[in-house]
mmCIF file of C-alpha atoms and ligand atoms in Angstrom:
data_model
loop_
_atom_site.group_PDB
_atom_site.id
_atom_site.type_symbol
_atom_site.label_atom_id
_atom_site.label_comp_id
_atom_site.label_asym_id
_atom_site.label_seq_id
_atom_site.Cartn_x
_atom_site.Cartn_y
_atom_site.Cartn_z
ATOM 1 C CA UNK A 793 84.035 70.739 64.243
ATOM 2 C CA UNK A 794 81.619 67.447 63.653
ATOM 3 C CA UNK A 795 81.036 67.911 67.490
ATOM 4 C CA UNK A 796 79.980 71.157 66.726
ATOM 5 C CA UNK A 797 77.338 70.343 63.941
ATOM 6 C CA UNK A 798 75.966 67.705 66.186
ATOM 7 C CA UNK A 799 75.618 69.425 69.158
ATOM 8 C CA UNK A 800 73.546 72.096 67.239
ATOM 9 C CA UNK A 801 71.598 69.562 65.105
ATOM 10 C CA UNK A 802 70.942 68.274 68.710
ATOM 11 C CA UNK A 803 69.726 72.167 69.740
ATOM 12 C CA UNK A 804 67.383 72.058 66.700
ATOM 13 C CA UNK A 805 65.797 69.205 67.458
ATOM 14 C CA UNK A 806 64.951 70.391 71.101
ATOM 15 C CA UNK A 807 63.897 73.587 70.013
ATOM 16 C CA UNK A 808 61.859 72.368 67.660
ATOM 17 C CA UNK A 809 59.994 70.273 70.420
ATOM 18 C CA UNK A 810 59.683 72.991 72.686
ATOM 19 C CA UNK A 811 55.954 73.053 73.452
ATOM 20 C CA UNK A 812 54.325 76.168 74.160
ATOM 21 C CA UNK A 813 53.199 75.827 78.149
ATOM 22 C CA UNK A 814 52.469 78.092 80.415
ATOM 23 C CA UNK A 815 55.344 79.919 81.567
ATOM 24 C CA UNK A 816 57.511 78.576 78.578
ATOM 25 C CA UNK A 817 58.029 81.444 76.330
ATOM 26 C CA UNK A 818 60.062 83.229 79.140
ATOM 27 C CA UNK A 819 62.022 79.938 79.927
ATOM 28 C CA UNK A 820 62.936 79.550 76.126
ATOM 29 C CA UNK A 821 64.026 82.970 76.008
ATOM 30 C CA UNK A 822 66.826 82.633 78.657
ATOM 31 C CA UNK A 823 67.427 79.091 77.896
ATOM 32 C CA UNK A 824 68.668 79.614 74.080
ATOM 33 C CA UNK A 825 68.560 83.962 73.943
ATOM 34 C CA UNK A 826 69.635 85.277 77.223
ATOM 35 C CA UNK A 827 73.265 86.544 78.064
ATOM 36 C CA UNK A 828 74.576 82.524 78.995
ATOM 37 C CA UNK A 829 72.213 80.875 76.174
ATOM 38 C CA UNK A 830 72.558 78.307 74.174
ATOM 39 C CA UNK A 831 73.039 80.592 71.255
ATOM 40 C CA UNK A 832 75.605 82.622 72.734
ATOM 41 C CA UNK A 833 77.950 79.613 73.793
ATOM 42 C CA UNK A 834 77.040 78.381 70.299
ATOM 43 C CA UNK A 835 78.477 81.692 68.629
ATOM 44 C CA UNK A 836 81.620 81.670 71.202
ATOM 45 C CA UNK A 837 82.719 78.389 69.333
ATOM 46 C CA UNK A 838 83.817 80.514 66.499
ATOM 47 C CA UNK A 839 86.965 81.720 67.639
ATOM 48 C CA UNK A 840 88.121 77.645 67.796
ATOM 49 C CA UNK A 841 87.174 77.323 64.165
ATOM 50 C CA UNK A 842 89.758 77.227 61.738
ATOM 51 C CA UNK A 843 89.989 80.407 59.302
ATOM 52 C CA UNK A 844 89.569 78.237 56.246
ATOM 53 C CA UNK A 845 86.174 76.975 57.405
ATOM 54 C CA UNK A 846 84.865 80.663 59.158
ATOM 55 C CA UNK A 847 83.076 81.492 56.380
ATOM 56 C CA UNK A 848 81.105 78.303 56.106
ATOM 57 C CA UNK A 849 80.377 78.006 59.971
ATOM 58 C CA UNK A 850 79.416 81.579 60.404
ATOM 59 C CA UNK A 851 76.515 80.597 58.151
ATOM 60 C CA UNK A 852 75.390 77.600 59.873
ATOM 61 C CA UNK A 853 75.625 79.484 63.202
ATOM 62 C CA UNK A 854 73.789 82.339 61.819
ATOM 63 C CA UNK A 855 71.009 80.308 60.806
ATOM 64 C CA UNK A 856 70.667 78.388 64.226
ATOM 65 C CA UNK A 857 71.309 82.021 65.519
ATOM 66 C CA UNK A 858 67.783 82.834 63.114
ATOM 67 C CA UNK A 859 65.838 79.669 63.616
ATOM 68 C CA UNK A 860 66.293 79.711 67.716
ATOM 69 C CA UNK A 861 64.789 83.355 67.299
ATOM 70 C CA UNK A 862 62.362 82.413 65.159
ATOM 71 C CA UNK A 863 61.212 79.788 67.758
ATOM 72 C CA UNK A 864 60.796 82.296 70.178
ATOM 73 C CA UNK A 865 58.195 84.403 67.816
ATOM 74 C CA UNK A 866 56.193 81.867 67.485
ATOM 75 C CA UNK A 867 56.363 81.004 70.870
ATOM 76 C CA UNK A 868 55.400 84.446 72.044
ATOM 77 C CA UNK A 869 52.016 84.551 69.276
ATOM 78 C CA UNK A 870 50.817 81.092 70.339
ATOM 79 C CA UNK A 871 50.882 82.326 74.196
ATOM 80 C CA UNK A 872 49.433 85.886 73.330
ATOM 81 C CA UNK A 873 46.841 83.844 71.178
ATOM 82 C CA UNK A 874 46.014 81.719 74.964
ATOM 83 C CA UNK A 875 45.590 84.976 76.896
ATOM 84 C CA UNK A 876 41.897 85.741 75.750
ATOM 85 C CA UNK A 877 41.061 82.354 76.538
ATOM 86 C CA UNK A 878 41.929 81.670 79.646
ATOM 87 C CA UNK A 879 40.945 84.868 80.871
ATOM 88 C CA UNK A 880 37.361 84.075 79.542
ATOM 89 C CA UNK A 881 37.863 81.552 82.354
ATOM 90 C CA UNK A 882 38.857 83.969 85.225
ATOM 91 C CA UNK A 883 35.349 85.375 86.916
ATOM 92 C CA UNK A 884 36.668 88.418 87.856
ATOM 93 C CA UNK A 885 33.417 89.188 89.877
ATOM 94 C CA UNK A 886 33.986 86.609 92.009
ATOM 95 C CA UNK A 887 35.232 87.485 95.898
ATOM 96 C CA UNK A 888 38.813 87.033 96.861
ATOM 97 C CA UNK A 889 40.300 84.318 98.940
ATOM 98 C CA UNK A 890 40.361 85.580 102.225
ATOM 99 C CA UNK A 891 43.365 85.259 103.968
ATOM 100 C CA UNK A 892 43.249 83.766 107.609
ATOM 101 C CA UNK A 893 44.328 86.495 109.961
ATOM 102 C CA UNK A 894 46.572 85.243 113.092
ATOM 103 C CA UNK A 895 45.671 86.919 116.989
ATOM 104 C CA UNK A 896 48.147 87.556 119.485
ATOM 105 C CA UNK A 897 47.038 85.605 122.628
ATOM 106 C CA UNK A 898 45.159 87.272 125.494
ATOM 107 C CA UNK A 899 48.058 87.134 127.542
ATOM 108 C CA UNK A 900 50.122 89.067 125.430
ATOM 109 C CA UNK A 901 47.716 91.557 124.415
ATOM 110 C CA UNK A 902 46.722 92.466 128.347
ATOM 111 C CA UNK A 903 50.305 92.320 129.090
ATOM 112 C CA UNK A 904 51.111 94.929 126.301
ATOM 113 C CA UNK A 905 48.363 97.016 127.896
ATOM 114 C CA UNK A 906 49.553 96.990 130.913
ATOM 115 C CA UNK A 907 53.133 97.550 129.729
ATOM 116 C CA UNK A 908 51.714 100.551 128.300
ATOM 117 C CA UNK A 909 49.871 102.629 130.869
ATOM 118 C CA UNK A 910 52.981 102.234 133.510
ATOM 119 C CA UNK A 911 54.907 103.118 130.346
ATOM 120 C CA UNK A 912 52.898 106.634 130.657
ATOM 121 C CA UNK A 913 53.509 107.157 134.274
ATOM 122 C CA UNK A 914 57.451 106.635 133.440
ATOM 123 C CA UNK A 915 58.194 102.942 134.339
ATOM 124 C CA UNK A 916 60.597 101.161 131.889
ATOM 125 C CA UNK A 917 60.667 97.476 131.525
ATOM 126 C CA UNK A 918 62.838 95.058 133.121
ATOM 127 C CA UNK A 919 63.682 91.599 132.659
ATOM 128 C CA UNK A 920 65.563 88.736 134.341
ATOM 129 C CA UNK A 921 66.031 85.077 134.438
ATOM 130 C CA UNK A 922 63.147 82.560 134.928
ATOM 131 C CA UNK A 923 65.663 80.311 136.820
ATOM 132 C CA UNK A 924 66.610 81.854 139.504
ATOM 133 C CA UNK A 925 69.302 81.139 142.973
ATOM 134 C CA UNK A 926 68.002 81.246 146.299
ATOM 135 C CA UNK A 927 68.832 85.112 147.483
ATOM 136 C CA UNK A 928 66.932 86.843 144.658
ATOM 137 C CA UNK A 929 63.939 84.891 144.585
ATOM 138 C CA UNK A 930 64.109 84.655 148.387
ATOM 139 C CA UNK A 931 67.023 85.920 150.932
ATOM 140 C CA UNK A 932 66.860 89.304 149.509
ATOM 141 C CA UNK A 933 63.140 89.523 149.716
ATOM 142 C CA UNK A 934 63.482 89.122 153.777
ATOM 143 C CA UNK A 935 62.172 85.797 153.141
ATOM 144 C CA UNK A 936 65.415 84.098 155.227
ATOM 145 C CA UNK A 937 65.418 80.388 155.016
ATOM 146 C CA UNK A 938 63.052 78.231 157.235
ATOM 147 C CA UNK A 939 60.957 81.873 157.199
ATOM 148 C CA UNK A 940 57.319 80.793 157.395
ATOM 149 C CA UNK A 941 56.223 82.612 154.606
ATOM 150 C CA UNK A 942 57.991 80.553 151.788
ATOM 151 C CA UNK A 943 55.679 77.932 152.146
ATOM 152 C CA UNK A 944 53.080 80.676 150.541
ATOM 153 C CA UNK A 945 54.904 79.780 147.116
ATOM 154 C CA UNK A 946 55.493 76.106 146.461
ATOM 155 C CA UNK A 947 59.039 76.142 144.802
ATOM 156 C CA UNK A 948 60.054 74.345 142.090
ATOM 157 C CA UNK A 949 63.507 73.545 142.563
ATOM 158 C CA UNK A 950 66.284 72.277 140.050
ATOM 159 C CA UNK A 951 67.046 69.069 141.017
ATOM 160 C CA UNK A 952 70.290 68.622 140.158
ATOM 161 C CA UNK A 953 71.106 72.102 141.601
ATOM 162 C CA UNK A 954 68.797 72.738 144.815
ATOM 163 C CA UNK A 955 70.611 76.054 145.040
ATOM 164 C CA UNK A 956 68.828 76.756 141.746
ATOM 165 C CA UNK A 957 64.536 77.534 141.360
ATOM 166 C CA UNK A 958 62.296 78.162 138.674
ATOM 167 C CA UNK A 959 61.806 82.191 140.013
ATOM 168 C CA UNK A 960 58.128 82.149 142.011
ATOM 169 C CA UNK A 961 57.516 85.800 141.256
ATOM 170 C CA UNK A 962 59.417 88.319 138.822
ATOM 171 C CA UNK A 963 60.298 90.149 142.728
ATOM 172 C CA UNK A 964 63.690 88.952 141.651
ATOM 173 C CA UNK A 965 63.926 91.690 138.777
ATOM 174 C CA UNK A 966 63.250 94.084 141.315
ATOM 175 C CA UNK A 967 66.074 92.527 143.347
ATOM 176 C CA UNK A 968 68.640 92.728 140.736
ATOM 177 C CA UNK A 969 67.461 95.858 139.781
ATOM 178 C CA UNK A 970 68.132 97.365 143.124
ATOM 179 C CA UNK A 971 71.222 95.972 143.061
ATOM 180 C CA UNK A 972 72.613 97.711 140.088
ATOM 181 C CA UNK A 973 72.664 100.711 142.500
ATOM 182 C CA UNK A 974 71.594 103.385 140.178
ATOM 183 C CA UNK A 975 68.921 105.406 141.392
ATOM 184 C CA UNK A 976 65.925 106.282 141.235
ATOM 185 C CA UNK A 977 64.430 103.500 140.127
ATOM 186 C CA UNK A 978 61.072 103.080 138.300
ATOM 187 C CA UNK A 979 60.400 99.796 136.567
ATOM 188 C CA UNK A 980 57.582 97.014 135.461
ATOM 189 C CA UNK A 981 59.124 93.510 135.216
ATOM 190 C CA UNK A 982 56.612 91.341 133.132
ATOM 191 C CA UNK A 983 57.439 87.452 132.772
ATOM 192 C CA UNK A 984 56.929 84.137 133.413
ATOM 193 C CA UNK A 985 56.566 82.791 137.013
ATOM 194 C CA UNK A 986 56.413 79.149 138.508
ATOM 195 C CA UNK A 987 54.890 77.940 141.272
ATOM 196 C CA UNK A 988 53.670 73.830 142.281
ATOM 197 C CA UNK A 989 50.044 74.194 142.622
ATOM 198 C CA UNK A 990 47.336 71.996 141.276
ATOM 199 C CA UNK A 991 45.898 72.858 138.202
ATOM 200 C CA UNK A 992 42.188 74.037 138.156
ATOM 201 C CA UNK A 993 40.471 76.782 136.977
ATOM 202 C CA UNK A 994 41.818 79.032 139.243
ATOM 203 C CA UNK A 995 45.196 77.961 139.392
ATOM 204 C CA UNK A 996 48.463 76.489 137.367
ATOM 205 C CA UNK A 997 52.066 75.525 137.752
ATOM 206 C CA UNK A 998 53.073 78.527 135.374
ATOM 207 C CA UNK A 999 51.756 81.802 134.847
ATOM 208 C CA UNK A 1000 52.688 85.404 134.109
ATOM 209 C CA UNK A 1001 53.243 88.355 136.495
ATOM 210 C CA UNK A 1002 53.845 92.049 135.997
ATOM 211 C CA UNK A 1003 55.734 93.275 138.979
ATOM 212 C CA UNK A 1004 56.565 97.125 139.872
ATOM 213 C CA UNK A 1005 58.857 98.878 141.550
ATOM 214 C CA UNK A 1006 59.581 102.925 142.345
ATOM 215 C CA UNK A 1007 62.064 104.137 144.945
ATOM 216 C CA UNK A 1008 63.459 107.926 144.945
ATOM 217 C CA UNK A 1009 62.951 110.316 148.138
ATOM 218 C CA UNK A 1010 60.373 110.794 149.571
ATOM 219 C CA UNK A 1011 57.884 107.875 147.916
ATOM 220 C CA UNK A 1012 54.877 107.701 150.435
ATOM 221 C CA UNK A 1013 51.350 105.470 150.451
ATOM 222 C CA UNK A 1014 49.768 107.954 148.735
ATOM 223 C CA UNK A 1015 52.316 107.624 145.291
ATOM 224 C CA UNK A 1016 51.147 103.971 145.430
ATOM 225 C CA UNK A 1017 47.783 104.755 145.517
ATOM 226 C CA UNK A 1018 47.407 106.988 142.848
ATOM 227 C CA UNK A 1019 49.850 105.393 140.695
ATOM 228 C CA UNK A 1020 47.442 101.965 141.274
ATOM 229 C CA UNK A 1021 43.857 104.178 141.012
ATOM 230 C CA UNK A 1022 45.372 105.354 137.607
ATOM 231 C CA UNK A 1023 45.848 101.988 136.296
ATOM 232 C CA UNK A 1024 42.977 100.602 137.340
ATOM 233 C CA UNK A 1025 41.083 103.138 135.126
ATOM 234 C CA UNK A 1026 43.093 102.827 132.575
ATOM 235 C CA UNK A 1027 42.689 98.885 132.599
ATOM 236 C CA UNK A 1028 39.041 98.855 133.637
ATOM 237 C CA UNK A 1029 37.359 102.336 132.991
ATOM 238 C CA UNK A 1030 36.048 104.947 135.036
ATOM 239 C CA UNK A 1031 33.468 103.771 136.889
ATOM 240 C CA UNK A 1032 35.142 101.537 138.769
ATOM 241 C CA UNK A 1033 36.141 101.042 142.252
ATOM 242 C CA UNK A 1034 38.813 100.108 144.220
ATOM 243 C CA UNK A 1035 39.509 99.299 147.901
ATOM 244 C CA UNK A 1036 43.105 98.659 149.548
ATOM 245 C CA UNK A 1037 43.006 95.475 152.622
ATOM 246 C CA UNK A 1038 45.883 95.012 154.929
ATOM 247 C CA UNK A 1039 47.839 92.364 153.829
ATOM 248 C CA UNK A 1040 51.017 90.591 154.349
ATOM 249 C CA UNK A 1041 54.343 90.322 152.270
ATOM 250 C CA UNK A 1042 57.836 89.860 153.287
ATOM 251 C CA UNK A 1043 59.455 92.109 151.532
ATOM 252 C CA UNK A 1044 56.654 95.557 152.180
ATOM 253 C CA UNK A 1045 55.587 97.363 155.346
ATOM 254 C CA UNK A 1046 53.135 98.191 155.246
ATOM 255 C CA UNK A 1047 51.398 95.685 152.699
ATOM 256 C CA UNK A 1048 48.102 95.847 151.613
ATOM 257 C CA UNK A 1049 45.991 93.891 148.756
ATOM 258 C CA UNK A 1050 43.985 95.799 146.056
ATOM 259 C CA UNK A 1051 40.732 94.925 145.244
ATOM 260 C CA UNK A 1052 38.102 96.385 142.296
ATOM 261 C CA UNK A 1053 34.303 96.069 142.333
ATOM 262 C CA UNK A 1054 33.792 92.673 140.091
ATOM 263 C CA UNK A 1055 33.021 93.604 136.911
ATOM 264 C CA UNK A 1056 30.557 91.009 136.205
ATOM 265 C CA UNK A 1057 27.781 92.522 138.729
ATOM 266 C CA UNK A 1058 28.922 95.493 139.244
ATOM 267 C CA UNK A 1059 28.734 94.917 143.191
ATOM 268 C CA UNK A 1060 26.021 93.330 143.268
ATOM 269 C CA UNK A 1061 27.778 90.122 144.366
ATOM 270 C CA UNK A 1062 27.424 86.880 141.996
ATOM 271 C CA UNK A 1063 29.447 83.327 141.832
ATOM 272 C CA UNK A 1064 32.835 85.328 140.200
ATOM 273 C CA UNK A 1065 33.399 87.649 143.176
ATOM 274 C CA UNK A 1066 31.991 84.720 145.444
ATOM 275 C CA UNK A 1067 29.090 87.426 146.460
ATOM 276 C CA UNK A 1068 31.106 90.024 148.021
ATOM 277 C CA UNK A 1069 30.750 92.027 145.404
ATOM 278 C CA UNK A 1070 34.760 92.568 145.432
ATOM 279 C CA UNK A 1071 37.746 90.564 143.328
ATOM 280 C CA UNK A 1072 41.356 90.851 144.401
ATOM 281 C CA UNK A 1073 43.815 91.585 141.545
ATOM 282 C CA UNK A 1074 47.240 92.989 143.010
ATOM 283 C CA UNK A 1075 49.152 92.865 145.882
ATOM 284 C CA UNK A 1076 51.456 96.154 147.094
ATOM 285 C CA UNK A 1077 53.334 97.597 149.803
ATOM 286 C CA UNK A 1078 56.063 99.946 150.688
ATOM 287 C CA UNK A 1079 59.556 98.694 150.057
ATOM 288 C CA UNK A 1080 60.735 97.012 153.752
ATOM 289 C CA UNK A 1081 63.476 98.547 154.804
ATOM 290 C CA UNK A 1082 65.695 95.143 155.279
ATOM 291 C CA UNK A 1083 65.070 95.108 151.526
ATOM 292 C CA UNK A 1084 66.642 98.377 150.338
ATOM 293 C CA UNK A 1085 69.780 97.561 153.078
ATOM 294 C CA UNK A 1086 69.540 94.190 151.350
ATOM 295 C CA UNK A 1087 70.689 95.611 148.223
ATOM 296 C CA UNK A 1088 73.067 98.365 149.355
ATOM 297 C CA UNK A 1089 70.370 101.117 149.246
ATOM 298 C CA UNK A 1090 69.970 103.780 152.302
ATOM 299 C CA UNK A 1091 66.680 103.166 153.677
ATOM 300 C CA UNK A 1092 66.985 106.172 155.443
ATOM 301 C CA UNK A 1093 67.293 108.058 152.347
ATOM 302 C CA UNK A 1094 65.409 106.104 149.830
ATOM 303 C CA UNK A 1095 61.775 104.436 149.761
ATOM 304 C CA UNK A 1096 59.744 103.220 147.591
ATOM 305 C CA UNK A 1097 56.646 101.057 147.152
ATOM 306 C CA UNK A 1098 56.287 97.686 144.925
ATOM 307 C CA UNK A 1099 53.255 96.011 143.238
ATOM 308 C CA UNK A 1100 52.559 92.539 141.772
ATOM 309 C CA UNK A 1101 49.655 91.029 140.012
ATOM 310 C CA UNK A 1102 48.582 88.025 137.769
ATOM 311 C CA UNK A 1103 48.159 88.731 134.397
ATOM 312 C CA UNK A 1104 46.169 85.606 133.995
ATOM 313 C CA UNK A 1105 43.602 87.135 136.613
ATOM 314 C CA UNK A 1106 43.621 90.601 135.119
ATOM 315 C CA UNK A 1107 42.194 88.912 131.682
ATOM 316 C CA UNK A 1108 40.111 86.262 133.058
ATOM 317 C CA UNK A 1109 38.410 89.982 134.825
ATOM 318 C CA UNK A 1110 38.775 91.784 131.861
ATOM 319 C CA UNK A 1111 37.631 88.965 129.130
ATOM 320 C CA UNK A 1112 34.862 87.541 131.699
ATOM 321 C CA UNK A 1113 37.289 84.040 131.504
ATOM 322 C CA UNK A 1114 36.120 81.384 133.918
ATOM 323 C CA UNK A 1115 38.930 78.997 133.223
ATOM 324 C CA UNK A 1116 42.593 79.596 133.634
ATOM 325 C CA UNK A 1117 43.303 76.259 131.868
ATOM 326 C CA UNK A 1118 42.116 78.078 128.374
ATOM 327 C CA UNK A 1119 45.364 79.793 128.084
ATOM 328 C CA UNK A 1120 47.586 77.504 127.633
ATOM 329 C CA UNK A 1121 45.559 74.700 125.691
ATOM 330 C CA UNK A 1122 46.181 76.490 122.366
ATOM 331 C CA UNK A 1123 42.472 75.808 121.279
ATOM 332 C CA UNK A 1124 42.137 78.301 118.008
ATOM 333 C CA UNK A 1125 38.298 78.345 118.945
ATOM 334 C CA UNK A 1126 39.653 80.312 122.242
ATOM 335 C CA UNK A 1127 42.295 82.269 120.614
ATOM 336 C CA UNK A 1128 40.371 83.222 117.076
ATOM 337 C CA UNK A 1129 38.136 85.519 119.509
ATOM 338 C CA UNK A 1130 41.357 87.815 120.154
ATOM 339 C CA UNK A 1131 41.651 88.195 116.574
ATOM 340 C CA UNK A 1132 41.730 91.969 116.201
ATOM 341 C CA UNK A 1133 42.215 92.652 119.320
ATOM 342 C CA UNK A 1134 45.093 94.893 120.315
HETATM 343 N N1 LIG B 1604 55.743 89.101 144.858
HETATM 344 C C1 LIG B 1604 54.357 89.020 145.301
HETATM 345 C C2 LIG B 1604 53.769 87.715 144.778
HETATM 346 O O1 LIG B 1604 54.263 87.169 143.862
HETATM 347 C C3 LIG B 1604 53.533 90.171 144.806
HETATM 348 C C4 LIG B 1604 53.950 91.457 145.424
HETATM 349 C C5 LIG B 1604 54.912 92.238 144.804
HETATM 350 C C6 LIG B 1604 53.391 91.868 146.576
HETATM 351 C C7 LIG B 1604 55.267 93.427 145.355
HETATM 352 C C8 LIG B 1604 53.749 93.063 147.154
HETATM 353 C C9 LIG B 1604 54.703 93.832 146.531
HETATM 354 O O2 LIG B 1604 52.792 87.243 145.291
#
């Protein structure tokens, strides 16, 4: 029972010391008054004291029951008492803190845009691996080995695993996607593509790609074209306009490339569209034939046309970027101007 006076002689004196801080009043309360307080453990002792001395400890307890709340009164005036002051120090008049607000990067926020208006024509989204083995990113393409044309995309290979490649275009989506054998198929594969160039201004090792791909019956030129006019207004506006070159891919026949009046001059021809008044932003085709039998489709059933373009060149048009570098420095000077931007 000693143990017992001292511990709460020990309480007193702590309580008694308690200084009235900020914050403290609340910290008192659950220290010494709340459900697992001081107070409470203090009255639990009770049942361990004998019946000859009850009557005597209930008293003592009591009173450290009373001077504990007692504390917390006083506590509670002397912090009501601070309020007025310190809130003669708060100039309410003055402006808020204004809290930084983060961008999403240009890349994301032209890739979401595009996302969207293929979204409206009825494409879904696809995705698949940035490392990649040699017959989606290649063989299934019609690009066979030692065919000429895979020199046109400097491969990064695994080294351990030659078999393996970081993927040089997100084609191999469409592959896989084919594959799966459930038709039609309408999709946009957006992602991150690899290729072992120099870096400049107008080129790096990395950089992002939305691909797309439609085969049903009966898909002609003129699906592609439309489908390609519609983004292009969507993307750019009305007013401007768009040619189609013969080109050359692997994997489409016929292939074309897709140009739209530069943006910058309007046609007039400056140092962007290297004064022809013209920029090239996507390249297209109809699905070749060795493709769809490639993946187990009937080409003489199914076509289908496919599209692929650089999302990097689509905002460097779009933002009037000179330098491709920009995106992938991380400079918040560059990336603060997206801010708002959706
Ligand atoms: N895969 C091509 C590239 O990366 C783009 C493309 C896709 C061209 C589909 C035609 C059809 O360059």
């Amino acid at each position: 029972m000693d143990n017992l006076l001292q511990q709460i002689d020990i309480y007193k004196k702590e309580i008694t010391e308690f200084s009235a801080e900020k914050d403290a009043t609340e910290i008192f309360r659950i220290k010494y008054l709340g459900t697992k307080g001081v107070v409470k453990i203090v009255m639990a002792e009770m049942k361990n004291v004998p019946n000859e001395k009850k009557r005597e400890f209930g008293q003592i307890l009591n009173e450290f029951k009373i001077f504990a709340e007692n504390k917390y009164e006083e506590l509670k005036s002397v912090t009501r008492n601070q309020l007025p002051e310190t809130s003669n120090q708060i100039d309410l008049t003055l402006p808020g803190d204004a809290l930084p607000l983060g961008s999403r990067h240009p890349i994301s926020i032209v890739k979401n845009k595009i996302i969207s208006i293929f979204q409206r024509l009825g494409f879904a989204v696809a995705e698949g691996p940035e490392i990649e083995d040699d017959w989606h990113n290649f063989t299934a393409l019609n690009l066979p080995e030692d065919h000429p044309a895979r020199d046109m995309q400097d491969t990064f290979y695994i080294s351990q695993n030659p078999a393996w490649m970081l993927r040089t275009h997100t084609s191999n989506v469409q592959v896989r996607e084919m594959e799966k054998g459930k038709l039609p198929i309408r999709i946009i594969c957006p992602g991150r593509v690899y290729r072992n160039e120099t870096i400049s201004a107008r080129a790096h090792c990395f950089f992002h790609q939305v691909e797309g791909l439609y085969i049903a019956e009966n898909v002609s030129f003129a699906d592609l074209k439309q489908t390609l006019y519609f983004f292009v207004q969507e993307m750019f506006g009305q007013d401007v306009k768009v040619r189609f070159r013969p080109s050359y891919f692997p994997f489409t026949e016929p292939s074309a490339e897709m140009d739209i009046s530069c943006l910058i001059c309007g046609g007039a021809g400056c140092n962007i569209c290297k004064h022809t008044g013209w920029v090239e932003i996507l390249g297209c085709g109809m699905a070749h034939p060795k493709l769809l039998e490639n993946c187990s489709i009937d080409s003489n059933k199914y076509s289908g046309f496919a599209f692929g373009m650089g999302i990097e060149r689509i905002t460097m048009l779009k933002y009037q970027i000179k330098d491709l570098r920009l995106f992938s420095e991380n400079d918040v000077r560059f990336l603060k101007q997206f801010t708002g931007a959706v």
